[in-house]
Structures are given as C-alpha cells and as structure tokens.
Amino acid sequence: MKFVAFERAKQGTGASRRLRITGRTPGIVYGGTGDALLIEIDHNALWHAIKKEAFHASILEMELGGKDHKVLLRDLQMHPFKQQILHIDFQRVEAKTKMTVKVPLHYSGEEDSPAIKAENCLANHVLTELTVSCFPADIPEFIAIDLSGLKKGSSLHLKDITLPKGVKFVAKGQVNPVLVSVTAIVEEVDAAPAEASAPAANPKAAAGKAAAAAKDAAKPAAKPPAKKK
C-alpha cells in the first residue's frame, strides 16, 4: 500500500496546530540508520487509508521527495471526539532487521463446526490479533485460522495453530494464550408464579361462607342465666 508524504520544516505545538488547520497531519519517521525525519500528510487521504486493515499490518510504500521508502505504522494519535488524526509515527523498514508487529487474525469455518452446527454453542473470539517477530519480507497481512473443528467444551490455543514460515509469537505474559473459547447456550425457563399454579377458588362457595359469617354476626348475644334466690 502506497501513500505520499512531504517533508516538514517546522515543529512544535503551535506549528502542528497551524498545520492541522490547513488540512495536513504532522508525523515522524524514525528507526534504521537514518535520522528521525519530520513529515506531513494530507489528512483526507490519510483518513481513508487508516480504515484499511493493510495500512496497520503490512509494509507501506511512502513516497517522499520523489523516492519510495518502506515504512511500518507504529503509532496513531486521534482527537478525543473529532474525526481527526492529530499525529502519526512510522518506522523505517530494513530487510535484514527483524521487526515486532501486530498481525490481525482472520477466523473462518465456525458455522460448519460441530460446536455451532449441532451442539448449540457459541464461539468467542478471545484474541483478534497476535504480536509476532519476523523479518520484513515475512510479515503476513493476516493469519488465517480455520474453526471448522471446534467441539463443545473445547477451546483453541496458540499451539493448536501453525504460524506462517519465519513468524514467531512474542509472548507477553502468556506463552500459550486462548484464541477462541466455546460456550454452551443455556436456555432459561421462567418459573410459573405460585398463584397461577393454585386452583381457582369457587365463587359460589366463597359467597356462601360470607353469608354465613354475616348471619352469625347478626344474632343477638345470649342472655346470662338467672341467679337462684
């Protein structure tokens, strides 16, 4: 993927602010044997470029001063609430120097797996990218992973897949992380209210009981027995 950049003479907060007003994004290119180089890029072109996955995970061709330079995106600073790129960093790519990059994972085939197709499960994508180390020529645009063999109660770990030739995983705390986990779908059944399960009262019987209680209340109180003289 190719983009055009221009050398930037001025630096500092004020200069960068004025540059953004003109529709340009300030940036820097560092690494390799050369000195750090200040650049600027057309913001609209850059905005469309960052929406493509290849811009984030592959070697880029940067045209600068009529010459092409191989670079890799290293950092992207966005405005907190505006759709604006505030600053961008690139690293020079040298053929004989290994680089550490993040490569996206492309999952496929889960719809045909026994876990999804027959065992009423869900496949949870725990990781969407891997940090790997390799020479620039071996950097993959993405790593394809087939999930057609997923089964209920299982999970897919890093050691269950084969990385592209020349590519090594960079462990950051976990040597064998989980890539995909399988979760069974539990169906919830609403319990019927106790009132609904009880038999309905007989309205005639209830009316009879109420009438009897009313008659008892209407009867005069019994007179006490007369005292003998």
Coordinates of C-alpha atoms in Angstrom, one line a residue:
M1 CA 0.0 0.0 0.0
K2 CA 1.4 3.4 -1.0
F3 CA 0.9 6.9 0.3
V4 CA 2.5 10.3 -0.3
A5 CA 4.3 12.4 2.4
F6 CA 6.1 15.7 2.4
E7 CA 9.0 17.0 4.5
R8 CA 8.0 19.2 7.4
A9 CA 10.4 22.1 8.3
K10 CA 8.7 23.4 11.5
Q11 CA 8.0 21.5 14.7
G12 CA 6.3 22.3 18.0
T13 CA 2.8 22.5 19.3
G14 CA 2.0 25.8 17.5
A15 CA 3.4 24.7 14.2
S16 CA 1.5 21.4 14.4
R17 CA -1.8 23.2 15.2
R18 CA -1.4 25.5 12.2
L19 CA -0.6 22.5 10.0
R20 CA -3.8 20.8 11.0
I21 CA -5.8 23.9 10.2
T22 CA -4.5 23.6 6.6
G23 CA -5.7 20.0 6.3
R24 CA -2.4 18.3 6.9
T25 CA -1.4 15.8 9.6
P26 CA 2.1 16.0 11.2
G27 CA 4.1 12.9 11.5
I28 CA 7.6 11.4 12.0
V29 CA 9.7 8.7 10.5
Y30 CA 12.4 7.1 12.7
G31 CA 14.5 4.0 13.0
G32 CA 17.1 2.3 10.8
T33 CA 20.4 4.0 10.1
G34 CA 18.9 7.4 9.2
D35 CA 18.0 10.3 11.5
A36 CA 14.4 11.0 12.5
L37 CA 12.5 12.8 9.8
L38 CA 9.6 15.2 10.2
I39 CA 6.8 14.7 7.7
E40 CA 3.3 15.9 6.9
I41 CA 0.5 14.0 5.1
D42 CA -2.8 15.1 3.5
H43 CA -5.4 14.4 6.2
N44 CA -8.3 13.3 4.0
A45 CA -6.1 10.8 2.2
L46 CA -4.7 9.5 5.5
W47 CA -8.2 9.3 7.0
H48 CA -9.3 6.9 4.2
A49 CA -6.1 4.9 4.4
I50 CA -6.3 4.1 8.1
K51 CA -9.7 2.5 7.5
K52 CA -8.0 -0.3 5.6
E53 CA -6.5 -3.2 7.6
A54 CA -3.4 -3.4 5.4
F55 CA -2.4 0.1 6.4
H56 CA -2.0 -1.2 10.0
A57 CA -0.5 -4.6 9.4
S58 CA 1.8 -4.5 6.4
I59 CA 4.8 -2.8 5.0
L60 CA 3.9 0.5 3.4
E61 CA 5.5 2.4 0.5
M62 CA 5.9 6.0 1.4
E63 CA 6.7 8.4 -1.4
L64 CA 8.8 11.3 -0.1
G65 CA 10.7 13.7 -2.4
G66 CA 10.3 11.5 -5.4
K67 CA 11.7 8.4 -3.7
D68 CA 10.0 5.4 -2.2
H69 CA 10.7 4.4 1.4
K70 CA 9.5 1.2 3.1
V71 CA 7.9 2.0 6.5
L72 CA 5.6 0.5 9.1
L73 CA 2.9 2.2 11.0
R74 CA 3.9 2.5 14.7
D75 CA 1.5 4.9 16.4
L76 CA -1.6 6.9 15.6
Q77 CA -2.9 9.7 17.8
M78 CA -6.6 10.6 17.4
H79 CA -8.6 13.6 18.6
P80 CA -10.7 12.7 21.7
F81 CA -14.0 13.4 20.0
K82 CA -13.4 14.8 16.5
Q83 CA -12.8 12.7 13.4
Q84 CA -9.2 14.0 13.2
I85 CA -5.8 12.4 13.2
L86 CA -3.5 14.5 15.4
H87 CA -0.2 12.8 14.7
I88 CA 1.3 9.7 13.1
D89 CA 4.5 7.7 13.6
F90 CA 6.3 5.4 11.1
Q91 CA 9.3 3.2 11.5
R92 CA 11.8 2.6 8.7
V93 CA 12.0 -1.0 7.5
E94 CA 15.4 -2.6 6.8
A95 CA 15.4 -6.0 5.1
K96 CA 18.0 -7.6 7.5
T97 CA 16.4 -6.4 10.7
K98 CA 13.7 -8.4 12.5
M99 CA 10.6 -6.4 13.5
T100 CA 7.9 -6.9 16.1
V101 CA 4.4 -6.2 14.6
K102 CA 0.8 -6.9 15.4
V103 CA -0.9 -9.1 12.8
P104 CA -4.8 -9.5 12.6
L105 CA -6.4 -12.9 12.9
H106 CA -9.0 -13.9 10.3
Y107 CA -11.3 -16.7 11.6
S108 CA -13.5 -18.8 9.3
G109 CA -15.4 -22.1 9.2
E110 CA -17.0 -21.8 12.7
E111 CA -20.5 -22.1 11.2
D112 CA -19.6 -25.7 9.9
S113 CA -18.1 -26.8 13.2
P114 CA -19.9 -29.4 15.4
A115 CA -20.0 -27.0 18.3
I116 CA -22.0 -24.4 16.4
K117 CA -23.9 -26.6 13.9
A118 CA -25.0 -29.4 16.2
E119 CA -24.2 -28.7 19.8
N120 CA -25.9 -25.3 20.4
C121 CA -22.7 -23.4 21.3
L122 CA -21.1 -20.0 20.7
A123 CA -17.5 -19.4 19.6
N124 CA -16.0 -16.4 21.4
H125 CA -13.0 -14.8 19.6
V126 CA -10.8 -14.0 22.6
L127 CA -7.9 -12.5 20.5
T128 CA -8.3 -10.6 17.3
E129 CA -4.5 -10.1 16.7
L130 CA -1.1 -11.5 17.6
T131 CA 2.2 -9.8 18.3
V132 CA 4.8 -11.6 16.2
S133 CA 8.5 -11.2 15.3
C134 CA 9.9 -11.7 11.8
F135 CA 11.9 -10.2 9.0
P136 CA 10.1 -7.6 6.9
A137 CA 9.7 -9.9 4.0
D138 CA 7.9 -12.5 6.1
I139 CA 5.4 -10.1 7.7
P140 CA 1.9 -11.6 6.9
E141 CA -1.0 -9.3 6.1
F142 CA -3.1 -11.6 8.3
I143 CA -3.1 -15.1 9.9
A144 CA -6.0 -17.3 8.7
I145 CA -7.5 -19.7 11.3
D146 CA -9.9 -22.5 10.5
L147 CA -12.5 -23.1 13.2
S148 CA -14.5 -26.0 11.5
G149 CA -13.1 -28.5 14.0
L150 CA -14.5 -26.7 17.1
K151 CA -16.3 -29.0 19.6
K152 CA -18.4 -28.4 22.7
G153 CA -16.3 -28.0 25.9
S154 CA -13.1 -27.2 23.9
S155 CA -11.0 -24.1 23.2
L156 CA -8.4 -23.2 20.6
H157 CA -5.0 -22.2 21.9
L158 CA -2.0 -20.7 20.1
K159 CA -0.2 -24.1 20.0
D160 CA -3.2 -25.5 18.1
I161 CA -2.4 -23.5 15.0
T162 CA 0.6 -23.2 12.6
L163 CA 2.1 -19.8 12.2
P164 CA 3.4 -18.7 8.8
K165 CA 7.1 -19.6 8.0
G166 CA 9.6 -17.4 9.7
V167 CA 7.0 -15.9 12.1
K168 CA 7.3 -16.3 15.8
F169 CA 4.9 -15.4 18.5
V170 CA 6.0 -12.7 21.0
A171 CA 4.8 -13.8 24.4
K172 CA 3.7 -11.1 26.8
G173 CA 2.8 -13.0 30.0
Q174 CA 1.1 -15.9 28.3
V175 CA 3.1 -18.5 26.4
N176 CA 0.0 -20.3 25.0
P177 CA -2.9 -17.9 25.1
V178 CA -6.5 -18.9 24.3
L179 CA -7.6 -17.7 20.8
V180 CA -11.2 -19.0 20.8
S181 CA -13.3 -20.4 23.5
V182 CA -16.5 -22.4 23.1
T183 CA -19.5 -21.7 25.3
A184 CA -22.7 -23.7 25.5
I185 CA -26.0 -21.7 25.2
V186 CA -28.2 -22.2 28.3
E187 CA -31.9 -21.8 27.7
E188 CA -33.7 -20.1 30.6
V189 CA -37.2 -21.4 31.6
D190 CA -39.4 -18.9 33.5
A191 CA -41.0 -20.5 36.7
A192 CA -44.8 -20.2 36.9
P193 CA -46.0 -18.0 39.8
A194 CA -47.3 -19.8 42.8
E195 CA -50.6 -18.0 42.5
A196 CA -51.1 -19.2 38.9
S197 CA -50.4 -22.9 39.9
A198 CA -53.0 -22.8 42.8
P199 CA -56.6 -23.9 41.8
A200 CA -59.0 -21.1 41.4
A201 CA -61.4 -20.5 44.3
N202 CA -65.2 -21.5 43.8
P203 CA -67.0 -18.1 43.7
K204 CA -70.3 -19.8 45.0
A205 CA -68.6 -21.4 48.0
A206 CA -66.9 -18.1 48.8
A207 CA -70.3 -16.3 48.7
G208 CA -71.9 -18.9 51.0
K209 CA -69.2 -18.6 53.6
A210 CA -69.5 -14.8 53.6
A211 CA -73.4 -15.1 54.1
A212 CA -73.0 -17.5 57.0
A213 CA -70.5 -15.2 58.7
A214 CA -72.9 -12.3 58.3
K215 CA -75.8 -14.2 59.9
D216 CA -73.7 -15.2 62.9
A217 CA -72.7 -11.6 63.4
A218 CA -76.4 -10.5 63.3
K219 CA -77.6 -13.0 66.1
P220 CA -78.3 -11.4 69.5
A221 CA -75.9 -12.2 72.2
A222 CA -77.0 -15.0 74.6
K223 CA -78.5 -13.8 77.9
P224 CA -76.7 -14.9 81.0
P225 CA -78.6 -17.5 83.2
A226 CA -80.7 -16.1 86.1
K227 CA -79.3 -16.2 89.5
K228 CA -81.1 -18.5 92.1
K229 CA -82.5 -16.8 95.2

